[in-house]
Amino acid sequence: MPDISDLSGPWWRTAAIYEVYVRSFADGNGDGVGDLIGLRERLPHLRDLGVDAVWLTPFFRSPMVDGGYDVSDYRDVDPSFGTLADFDAMLAAAHDLGLRVIIDVVPNHTSSAHAWFTQALQDLPGGPARARYHFRPATADGTPPNDWESVFGGPAWTQAPDGEWYLHLFDPAQPDLNWDSADVRVEFEGVLRFWLDRGVDGFRIDVAHGMVKAAGYPAAGLTGQIGLLGRRVLPYFDQDGVHEIHKAWRKILDSYPGQRMAVAEAWASTPQRLAQYTAPDELHQAFNFEFLQADWDDPAAVRASIDSCIHAAEPVGAPTTWVLSNHDVRRHATRLGSLERANAAALLMLALPGSVYLYQGEELGLPEVLDLPAQARQDPVWFRSGGSDPGRDGCRVPLPWQAGAPAFGFSATGESWLPQPPEWAALAADRSSTVELYRAALSLRRSLTGALRWHESAPGVLDFTRDGLRCVVNLSGGPVALPEGPGSEVVLASRPIDGGTLPADTTVWIFARTVSTS
Ligand code: GLC
């Protein structure tokens, strides 16, 4: 069994990876949409922040029905984001700054504007172009072929003009590919090589648990049961067949020099099933959403989520990953109830063993924007729920860089595809105090290599040591005494502290011995 306490080795095992939601990061041409030139210009911010890598959400050709997760050409840059030359220049600039770049790959579905889907609609029922997707015959009573539901709401089936049904686990504009088709497998291997040849350091695999569907399209209601994570076991998610695809992809990654890697966005019913995605011959990492979903009003549950994620990764020897926010969930400054608690959570996360994923803007303490006007919203979740679910636009509002500038420095013209709240002036990168906390923590974190050892602690307090770092998190709701002893010097606190008391919703790092901060 691999030694999980040995966290040295490839870069990704301990990396801090920063998610760039490209549309909302920085706009280089003033049209109000973030792009690759804007990203390149702002890369020094990420170098100074101290992250190791960036993950870019899809910037490929797309009608943008789902923010680019509806790809119509996997080998080209969407004109709203720039050109392939802009990508190459951005990648070279990132590498010059010592930043690695991983990019999204979206293999579960294409856009309905993809040439393959156009051909499929023109093909006859049962024809070869339809075989690349999941088409089912027209039904006598006009009801969908089964009870599968779209993640975005409503049935997962839509009728083509000739009456056949096609499957889309997300929006109707995102038809699911049929991974039993050799065309699909060959095409995606080519797509991976296209970007690896350009020099990307790896991939974030979208819906990595979804590509294979249970044979015969069995009803979800018949097989559904509650998994340990509260996720239902469904005939279209986490089917055993996906592992064969990931093994083939691992071989491709390993055939390139320079520690190329892949991280799965995978939802599985148990931590053990999730760990299968990171077996030594599969993907390098999988996102761990259990920590993100932990109930912060229940400190024991937060601790249990940490233990369960570390233990689930042990048998396969993969590093754990930690994430508090991303482009699909409510920003944690809002979700956890306060900026104080958000920063306490971040400082806890940054002390944990393994790799961390940060979402753009969390280093500024950005909250979710809850009051976007209906006419500004773009998320298909909002449309498919008839407006009852606000969707994910509130965590995708363009970043504020500079307090007094047009669009807070996001674009020179002041354009912004979603409106920024005026109060973000105080949170802009040139004003934010949270950014200093992240910088200091990311720097100190580089010295940490050891496994986590819990200490006995008062109720509501999480207290552990890694190497010389002691991390104390007060989630008890009231002040607690700080640990005392020689060398117990607080080197970092998620908010100012006074004397020997740790206020509620505060994390401190105490170093029992001197560590390098370089
Ligand atoms: C993933 C993405 C999400 C997207 C969905 C469909 O969950 O993170 O943003 O909507 O896949 O591609």
Coordinates of C-alpha atoms and ligand atoms in Angstrom, one line a residue:
M1 CA 0.0 0.0 0.0
P2 CA 1.4 3.4 -0.9
D3 CA 2.5 5.6 2.1
I4 CA -0.1 8.4 2.3
S5 CA 2.0 10.3 4.9
D6 CA 4.7 10.8 2.2
L7 CA 3.3 13.9 0.5
S8 CA 6.5 14.8 -1.3
G9 CA 6.6 14.0 -5.0
P10 CA 4.8 15.3 -8.0
W11 CA 3.7 18.9 -7.9
W12 CA 0.0 18.3 -7.9
R13 CA 0.1 16.2 -4.7
T14 CA 0.3 19.4 -2.6
A15 CA -0.6 22.1 -5.1
A16 CA -2.8 25.1 -4.6
I17 CA -4.8 25.4 -7.8
Y18 CA -6.7 28.5 -8.6
E19 CA -9.9 28.2 -10.6
V20 CA -10.3 30.9 -13.2
Y21 CA -13.8 31.3 -14.5
V22 CA -12.6 32.9 -17.7
R23 CA -15.7 34.9 -18.5
S24 CA -15.5 36.7 -15.2
F25 CA -11.8 37.0 -14.4
A26 CA -10.4 39.9 -16.5
D27 CA -11.6 41.5 -19.8
G28 CA -8.8 42.4 -22.1
N29 CA -10.8 43.9 -25.0
G30 CA -13.5 45.9 -23.1
D31 CA -16.5 43.9 -24.3
G32 CA -17.6 43.0 -20.8
V33 CA -16.6 39.4 -21.1
G34 CA -13.4 38.1 -19.5
D35 CA -10.9 36.7 -22.0
L36 CA -7.4 35.1 -22.4
I37 CA -5.7 38.4 -23.0
G38 CA -7.2 39.8 -19.8
L39 CA -6.1 36.6 -18.0
R40 CA -2.6 36.9 -19.2
E41 CA -2.3 40.5 -18.0
R42 CA -3.5 39.5 -14.6
L43 CA -1.4 36.4 -14.1
P44 CA 1.1 38.3 -11.9
H45 CA -1.7 38.6 -9.3
L46 CA -1.8 34.8 -9.1
R47 CA 2.0 34.5 -9.0
D48 CA 2.0 37.0 -6.1
L49 CA -0.8 35.2 -4.4
G50 CA 1.4 32.1 -4.3
V51 CA -0.7 29.5 -6.1
D52 CA 1.0 26.7 -8.1
A53 CA -1.4 26.4 -11.0
V54 CA -4.6 27.7 -12.6
W55 CA -7.5 25.7 -13.8
L56 CA -9.4 27.4 -16.6
T57 CA -13.1 26.8 -17.1
P58 CA -14.0 26.1 -20.8
F59 CA -12.9 28.8 -23.3
F60 CA -13.7 26.6 -26.4
R61 CA -16.1 27.5 -29.2
S62 CA -19.5 27.5 -27.7
P63 CA -23.0 29.1 -28.0
M64 CA -22.6 29.7 -24.2
V65 CA -25.9 28.2 -23.2
D66 CA -24.2 26.8 -20.1
G67 CA -21.3 29.3 -19.8
G68 CA -19.1 27.3 -22.2
Y69 CA -19.8 23.8 -20.8
D70 CA -21.6 23.4 -24.1
V71 CA -18.7 23.0 -26.5
S72 CA -19.2 23.2 -30.3
D73 CA -15.5 22.8 -31.2
Y74 CA -13.1 21.3 -28.7
R75 CA -10.0 22.4 -30.7
D76 CA -10.6 26.1 -31.0
V77 CA -11.0 29.2 -28.7
D78 CA -14.4 30.9 -28.7
P79 CA -14.0 34.4 -30.3
S80 CA -15.4 36.0 -27.1
F81 CA -12.3 34.7 -25.3
G82 CA -9.7 35.3 -28.1
T83 CA -7.8 33.0 -30.4
L84 CA -5.6 30.0 -30.2
A85 CA -2.6 32.4 -30.5
D86 CA -3.9 34.2 -27.4
F87 CA -4.1 30.9 -25.6
D88 CA -0.5 30.0 -26.5
A89 CA 0.7 33.4 -25.4
M90 CA -1.2 33.1 -22.1
L91 CA 0.2 29.6 -21.5
A92 CA 3.7 30.7 -22.2
A93 CA 3.3 33.7 -19.9
A94 CA 2.0 31.5 -17.1
H95 CA 4.8 29.0 -17.5
D96 CA 7.3 31.9 -17.4
L97 CA 5.8 33.0 -14.1
G98 CA 6.1 29.4 -12.7
L99 CA 2.4 28.7 -12.9
R100 CA 1.0 25.5 -14.4
V101 CA -2.2 25.5 -16.4
I102 CA -4.9 22.9 -16.4
I103 CA -7.9 23.2 -18.6
D104 CA -11.5 21.8 -18.6
V105 CA -12.5 19.0 -20.8
V106 CA -16.2 18.3 -21.3
P107 CA -16.6 14.7 -22.5
N108 CA -20.1 13.9 -21.2
H109 CA -21.9 16.0 -23.8
T110 CA -21.3 18.4 -26.7
S111 CA -23.2 21.5 -27.6
S112 CA -26.2 20.9 -29.8
A113 CA -24.4 23.3 -32.2
H114 CA -21.5 20.7 -32.5
A115 CA -21.1 19.4 -36.1
W116 CA -21.8 15.9 -34.8
F117 CA -25.2 16.8 -33.4
T118 CA -26.2 18.6 -36.5
Q119 CA -25.3 15.5 -38.5
A120 CA -27.2 13.4 -36.0
L121 CA -30.3 15.4 -36.5
Q122 CA -30.0 15.1 -40.3
D123 CA -29.4 11.3 -40.0
L124 CA -32.1 8.7 -40.1
P125 CA -33.2 6.9 -36.9
G126 CA -30.6 4.2 -36.2
G127 CA -28.1 5.9 -38.5
P128 CA -24.3 6.1 -37.7
A129 CA -24.4 9.8 -36.8
R130 CA -27.1 9.2 -34.2
A131 CA -25.0 6.4 -32.7
R132 CA -22.6 9.0 -31.3
Y133 CA -25.4 10.2 -29.0
H134 CA -28.2 8.6 -27.1
F135 CA -31.2 8.5 -29.4
R136 CA -34.3 6.4 -28.5
P137 CA -37.3 5.7 -30.7
A138 CA -40.4 7.8 -30.7
T139 CA -42.9 6.6 -28.2
A140 CA -46.5 5.8 -29.0
D141 CA -47.9 8.0 -26.2
G142 CA -45.4 10.8 -26.7
T143 CA -43.8 10.4 -23.2
P144 CA -40.0 10.3 -22.7
P145 CA -38.3 6.9 -22.9
N146 CA -37.7 6.7 -19.2
D147 CA -37.9 8.7 -15.9
W148 CA -34.4 10.1 -16.0
E149 CA -34.2 13.8 -14.9
S150 CA -31.9 16.6 -16.1
V151 CA -29.6 17.9 -13.4
F152 CA -30.9 21.3 -14.4
G153 CA -34.5 20.3 -13.8
G154 CA -37.2 18.6 -16.0
P155 CA -36.9 15.5 -18.1
A156 CA -33.5 14.4 -19.4
W157 CA -35.0 13.7 -22.8
T158 CA -36.0 16.0 -25.7
Q159 CA -37.6 15.1 -29.0
A160 CA -35.8 15.6 -32.2
P161 CA -38.0 17.0 -35.1
D162 CA -38.7 13.4 -36.3
G163 CA -40.0 12.3 -33.0
E164 CA -36.9 10.4 -31.7
W165 CA -35.8 11.3 -28.2
Y166 CA -32.2 12.3 -27.3
L167 CA -30.7 12.3 -23.9
H168 CA -29.3 15.3 -22.1
L169 CA -28.4 15.1 -18.5
F170 CA -28.1 18.8 -18.4
D171 CA -29.7 21.4 -20.8
P172 CA -31.4 20.2 -24.1
A173 CA -28.5 22.2 -25.8
Q174 CA -26.1 19.7 -24.2
P175 CA -26.8 16.3 -25.8
D176 CA -25.0 13.4 -24.0
L177 CA -22.4 11.6 -26.0
N178 CA -22.6 7.8 -26.3
W179 CA -19.2 6.5 -25.1
D180 CA -19.9 3.0 -26.5
S181 CA -19.2 4.7 -29.9
A182 CA -15.6 4.2 -31.0
D183 CA -15.8 7.6 -32.8
V184 CA -16.3 9.3 -29.4
R185 CA -13.4 7.6 -27.8
V186 CA -11.0 8.3 -30.6
E187 CA -12.2 11.9 -30.9
F188 CA -11.5 12.7 -27.2
E189 CA -8.1 11.0 -27.2
G190 CA -7.3 13.4 -30.1
V191 CA -8.7 16.4 -28.2
L192 CA -6.5 15.5 -25.1
R193 CA -3.4 15.2 -27.4
F194 CA -4.3 18.5 -29.1
W195 CA -4.0 20.5 -25.9
L196 CA -1.2 18.4 -24.4
D197 CA 0.8 19.1 -27.5
R198 CA 0.2 22.8 -26.9
G199 CA 1.7 22.4 -23.5
V200 CA -1.1 22.3 -21.0
D201 CA -0.2 20.7 -17.6
G202 CA -3.4 18.7 -17.3
F203 CA -7.2 18.6 -17.3
R204 CA -10.2 19.0 -15.1
I205 CA -12.6 16.4 -16.3
D206 CA -16.2 17.7 -16.3
V207 CA -18.9 15.2 -15.1
A208 CA -16.2 12.4 -15.1
H209 CA -18.7 10.1 -13.5
G210 CA -21.3 10.5 -16.2
M211 CA -20.0 9.3 -19.5
V212 CA -21.3 5.7 -19.2
K213 CA -25.0 4.9 -18.9
A214 CA -26.5 1.7 -17.6
A215 CA -27.3 -0.7 -20.5
G216 CA -30.9 -0.7 -21.5
Y217 CA -31.6 2.7 -19.9
P218 CA -33.3 1.3 -16.8
A219 CA -35.6 3.6 -14.9
A220 CA -33.9 5.6 -12.2
G221 CA -36.8 5.0 -9.8
L222 CA -36.2 1.2 -9.8
T223 CA -32.5 1.3 -9.0
G224 CA -32.3 4.5 -6.9
Q225 CA -31.1 4.2 -3.3
I226 CA -29.5 6.5 -0.9
G227 CA -25.7 6.6 -0.9
L228 CA -23.6 7.5 2.0
L229 CA -23.1 11.1 0.7
G230 CA -26.8 11.4 0.4
R231 CA -26.4 11.0 -3.4
R232 CA -28.7 8.5 -5.1
V233 CA -27.1 5.7 -7.0
L234 CA -28.4 6.4 -10.5
P235 CA -28.2 4.5 -13.7
Y236 CA -26.5 7.4 -15.5
F237 CA -23.8 8.3 -12.9
D238 CA -20.8 6.5 -11.5
Q239 CA -21.2 3.4 -13.6
D240 CA -18.3 1.0 -13.5
G241 CA -17.6 1.5 -17.2
V242 CA -16.3 5.0 -16.7
H243 CA -13.1 3.6 -15.2
E244 CA -12.0 2.0 -18.4
I245 CA -12.1 5.5 -20.1
H246 CA -10.1 7.1 -17.3
K247 CA -7.5 4.4 -17.5
A248 CA -7.1 5.0 -21.2
W249 CA -6.7 8.7 -20.6
R250 CA -4.1 8.1 -17.8
K251 CA -2.0 6.3 -20.4
I252 CA -2.1 9.3 -22.7
L253 CA -1.1 11.7 -19.9
D254 CA 1.7 9.4 -18.8
S255 CA 3.1 9.3 -22.3
Y256 CA 3.9 13.1 -22.1
P257 CA 6.8 14.5 -20.2
G258 CA 6.4 16.9 -17.3
Q259 CA 4.0 15.4 -14.8
R260 CA 0.7 16.1 -16.7
M261 CA -2.3 15.4 -14.5
A262 CA -6.1 15.2 -14.4
V263 CA -8.6 15.9 -11.7
A264 CA -12.1 14.4 -11.9
E265 CA -15.3 16.3 -11.2
A266 CA -16.9 13.1 -10.0
W267 CA -19.9 12.5 -7.7
A268 CA -20.1 9.1 -6.2
S269 CA -22.4 7.6 -3.6
T270 CA -19.6 6.7 -1.1
P271 CA -16.0 8.0 -0.4
Q272 CA -14.8 4.5 -1.4
R273 CA -16.4 4.7 -4.8
L274 CA -15.0 8.2 -5.3
A275 CA -11.5 6.9 -4.4
Q276 CA -11.7 4.5 -7.4
Y277 CA -11.3 7.5 -9.7
T278 CA -7.9 8.1 -8.3
A279 CA -6.5 4.5 -8.4
P280 CA -2.9 4.6 -9.4
D281 CA -3.7 3.7 -13.0
E282 CA -6.6 6.3 -13.3
L283 CA -6.8 10.0 -12.6
H284 CA -4.5 11.8 -10.2
Q285 CA -7.2 13.6 -8.2
A286 CA -10.9 13.9 -7.7
F287 CA -12.7 16.8 -6.1
N288 CA -13.9 16.1 -2.7
F289 CA -17.2 17.8 -2.2
E290 CA -17.9 16.3 1.2
F291 CA -15.8 19.0 2.9
L292 CA -17.6 21.7 0.9
Q293 CA -21.0 20.3 1.9
A294 CA -20.1 19.9 5.6
D295 CA -22.4 21.7 8.1
W296 CA -20.3 24.4 9.7
D297 CA -22.8 24.7 12.6
D298 CA -21.7 21.2 13.5
P299 CA -18.0 21.2 14.2
A300 CA -17.9 17.5 14.7
A301 CA -19.3 17.0 11.2
V302 CA -16.6 19.3 9.8
R303 CA -13.9 17.1 11.5
A304 CA -15.6 13.9 10.4
S305 CA -15.6 15.1 6.8
I306 CA -11.9 15.8 7.0
D307 CA -11.2 12.3 8.5
S308 CA -13.4 10.6 6.0
C309 CA -11.8 12.2 3.0
I310 CA -8.3 11.5 4.2
H311 CA -9.1 7.8 5.0
A312 CA -11.0 7.2 1.7
A313 CA -7.9 8.4 -0.2
E314 CA -5.5 6.2 1.8
P315 CA -6.0 2.9 0.1
V316 CA -5.3 4.3 -3.4
G317 CA -2.4 6.5 -2.2
A318 CA -4.0 9.6 -3.9
P319 CA -3.7 13.0 -2.3
T320 CA -6.9 14.5 -0.9
T321 CA -8.3 17.6 -2.4
W322 CA -10.1 20.4 -0.6
V323 CA -12.4 23.0 -2.0
L324 CA -14.8 25.6 -0.4
S325 CA -16.1 27.4 -3.5
N326 CA -16.3 27.0 -7.2
H327 CA -18.4 28.3 -10.1
D328 CA -21.3 25.9 -9.3
V329 CA -21.9 26.7 -5.7
R330 CA -22.8 29.6 -3.5
R331 CA -19.6 31.4 -2.4
H332 CA -18.6 30.3 1.0
A333 CA -18.4 33.9 2.4
T334 CA -22.2 33.8 2.0
R335 CA -22.8 30.1 2.5
L336 CA -21.1 30.0 5.9
G337 CA -22.8 33.1 7.1
S338 CA -20.0 35.6 7.5
L339 CA -16.6 36.7 6.1
E340 CA -15.1 35.8 9.5
R341 CA -16.2 32.3 9.3
A342 CA -15.2 32.0 5.6
N343 CA -11.7 33.1 6.4
A344 CA -11.5 30.7 9.4
A345 CA -12.6 27.9 7.0
A346 CA -10.0 29.0 4.4
L347 CA -7.2 29.0 7.0
L348 CA -8.3 25.5 8.1
M349 CA -8.4 24.2 4.6
L350 CA -5.0 25.6 3.8
A351 CA -3.5 23.7 6.7
L352 CA -4.8 20.3 5.6
P353 CA -2.7 17.7 3.8
G354 CA -3.1 17.3 0.1
S355 CA -4.0 19.8 -2.6
V356 CA -6.4 22.8 -2.4
Y357 CA -8.6 24.4 -5.1
L358 CA -9.4 28.0 -4.7
Y359 CA -12.1 29.8 -6.6
Q360 CA -11.4 33.3 -8.1
G361 CA -12.4 36.0 -5.8
E362 CA -12.4 34.1 -2.5
E363 CA -9.1 35.6 -1.8
L364 CA -10.9 38.9 -1.8
G365 CA -13.6 37.7 0.5
L366 CA -16.3 38.1 -2.2
P367 CA -19.8 37.1 -1.2
E368 CA -22.4 35.6 -3.5
V369 CA -24.4 38.3 -5.3
L370 CA -28.0 37.4 -4.3
D371 CA -29.9 40.2 -5.9
L372 CA -29.0 40.0 -9.6
P373 CA -31.8 41.4 -11.8
A374 CA -33.8 38.7 -13.6
Q375 CA -33.0 40.1 -17.0
A376 CA -29.2 39.8 -16.3
R377 CA -29.3 36.1 -15.3
Q378 CA -27.9 33.6 -17.8
D379 CA -27.7 30.2 -16.0
P380 CA -29.9 27.5 -17.5
V381 CA -30.8 26.4 -14.0
W382 CA -32.6 29.7 -13.6
F383 CA -34.5 29.2 -16.8
R384 CA -35.3 25.5 -16.4
S385 CA -36.6 26.0 -12.9
G386 CA -38.9 28.8 -14.1
G387 CA -37.0 31.2 -11.9
S388 CA -37.6 29.3 -8.7
D389 CA -33.8 28.4 -8.4
P390 CA -31.6 31.4 -8.9
G391 CA -28.9 29.2 -10.3
R392 CA -25.2 30.0 -10.3
D393 CA -24.8 33.5 -11.7
G394 CA -24.3 34.9 -8.2
C395 CA -20.9 33.3 -7.9
R396 CA -19.9 34.3 -11.4
V397 CA -20.0 38.1 -11.2
P398 CA -16.9 39.6 -12.7
L399 CA -14.0 40.3 -10.3
P400 CA -13.3 43.7 -8.8
W401 CA -9.6 44.5 -9.2
Q402 CA -9.4 48.2 -8.5
A403 CA -11.7 50.3 -6.3
G404 CA -12.0 53.5 -8.4
A405 CA -11.7 52.1 -11.9
P406 CA -14.5 51.4 -14.5
A407 CA -16.1 48.0 -13.7
F408 CA -13.6 47.9 -10.8
G409 CA -10.8 47.2 -13.2
F410 CA -12.5 44.2 -14.8
S411 CA -12.7 45.9 -18.2
A412 CA -11.4 49.3 -19.3
T413 CA -14.7 50.3 -20.7
G414 CA -16.8 49.6 -17.6
E415 CA -18.7 46.8 -19.4
S416 CA -19.5 43.7 -17.4
W417 CA -21.6 40.8 -18.5
L418 CA -23.2 40.6 -15.0
P419 CA -23.6 43.8 -12.9
Q420 CA -21.1 44.2 -10.0
P421 CA -22.5 45.4 -6.7
P422 CA -21.2 48.9 -5.8
E423 CA -20.1 47.7 -2.3
W424 CA -17.5 45.6 -4.0
A425 CA -15.3 48.7 -4.1
A426 CA -14.3 47.8 -0.6
L427 CA -13.4 44.3 -1.6
A428 CA -11.4 45.1 -4.7
A429 CA -8.0 43.4 -5.0
D430 CA -6.2 46.7 -4.2
R431 CA -8.3 47.1 -0.9
S432 CA -9.0 43.6 0.3
S433 CA -7.4 42.5 3.6
T434 CA -8.4 38.9 2.9
V435 CA -5.9 38.7 0.1
E436 CA -3.0 39.2 2.6
L437 CA -4.3 36.4 4.7
Y438 CA -4.3 34.1 1.6
R439 CA -0.9 35.2 0.5
A440 CA 0.6 34.5 4.0
A441 CA -1.1 31.2 4.3
L442 CA -0.2 30.0 0.8
S443 CA 3.4 30.9 1.5
L444 CA 3.6 29.2 5.0
R445 CA 1.7 26.2 3.6
R446 CA 4.7 25.3 1.4
S447 CA 6.6 24.2 4.4
L448 CA 4.0 21.6 5.5
T449 CA 4.6 18.0 4.5
G450 CA 3.4 15.9 7.3
A451 CA 0.3 14.0 8.2
L452 CA -2.5 15.4 10.4
R453 CA -2.6 14.6 14.1
W454 CA -5.7 15.7 16.1
H455 CA -5.4 17.0 19.6
E456 CA -8.1 16.7 22.3
S457 CA -10.0 19.9 22.3
A458 CA -12.9 21.7 23.9
P459 CA -16.3 21.2 22.3
G460 CA -16.6 23.1 19.0
V461 CA -12.9 23.5 18.6
L462 CA -10.8 21.7 16.0
D463 CA -7.2 21.4 17.0
F464 CA -4.5 19.5 15.0
T465 CA -0.8 19.5 14.2
R466 CA 1.1 19.0 11.0
D467 CA 4.8 19.1 11.4
G468 CA 5.5 22.2 13.4
L469 CA 2.2 23.8 12.6
R470 CA -0.7 23.7 15.0
C471 CA -4.0 24.8 13.6
V472 CA -6.8 25.7 16.0
V473 CA -10.3 26.5 14.7
N474 CA -12.9 27.9 17.0
L475 CA -16.4 27.0 15.8
S476 CA -17.8 26.8 19.4
G477 CA -19.8 30.1 19.1
G478 CA -17.9 31.8 22.0
P479 CA -14.3 32.7 22.9
V480 CA -11.9 30.0 24.0
A481 CA -8.4 30.1 25.5
L482 CA -5.5 29.6 23.1
P483 CA -3.1 26.8 23.8
E484 CA -0.2 27.9 26.0
G485 CA 3.4 26.8 26.1
P486 CA 6.9 27.7 25.0
G487 CA 7.1 28.6 21.3
S488 CA 3.4 28.8 21.0
E489 CA 3.5 31.8 18.9
V490 CA 0.5 32.7 16.7
V491 CA 1.9 33.4 13.2
L492 CA -1.3 33.8 11.3
A493 CA -4.9 34.5 12.4
S494 CA -8.0 34.6 10.2
R495 CA -8.8 37.9 12.0
P496 CA -7.0 40.1 14.5
I497 CA -6.8 38.5 17.9
D498 CA -6.0 40.0 21.2
G499 CA -4.0 38.2 24.0
G500 CA -4.5 34.6 24.8
T501 CA -8.2 34.3 23.6
L502 CA -9.5 32.9 20.4
P503 CA -12.8 34.6 19.4
A504 CA -15.6 32.5 17.8
D505 CA -15.3 31.8 14.1
T506 CA -11.5 32.3 14.1
T507 CA -8.6 30.1 13.0
V508 CA -5.0 30.5 14.1
W509 CA -1.8 28.9 13.0
I510 CA 0.7 28.5 15.7
F511 CA 4.2 27.3 14.9
A512 CA 6.0 25.4 17.6
R513 CA 9.3 25.7 15.7
T514 CA 10.6 28.0 13.1
V515 CA 9.7 27.3 9.5
S516 CA 10.8 28.8 6.3
T517 CA 8.3 31.2 4.7
S518 CA 9.9 31.1 1.3
Ligands
GLC1 C1 -20.2 20.6 -14.4 C2 -19.8 22.0 -14.4 C3 -21.0 22.9 -14.5 C4 -21.8 22.5 -15.8 C5 -22.1 21.0 -15.8 C6 -22.5 20.6 -17.2 O1 -20.9 20.2 -13.2 O2 -19.0 22.4 -13.3 O3 -20.8 24.2 -14.5 O4 -23.0 23.2 -15.8 O5 -20.9 20.3 -15.5 O6 -21.4 20.6 -18.1

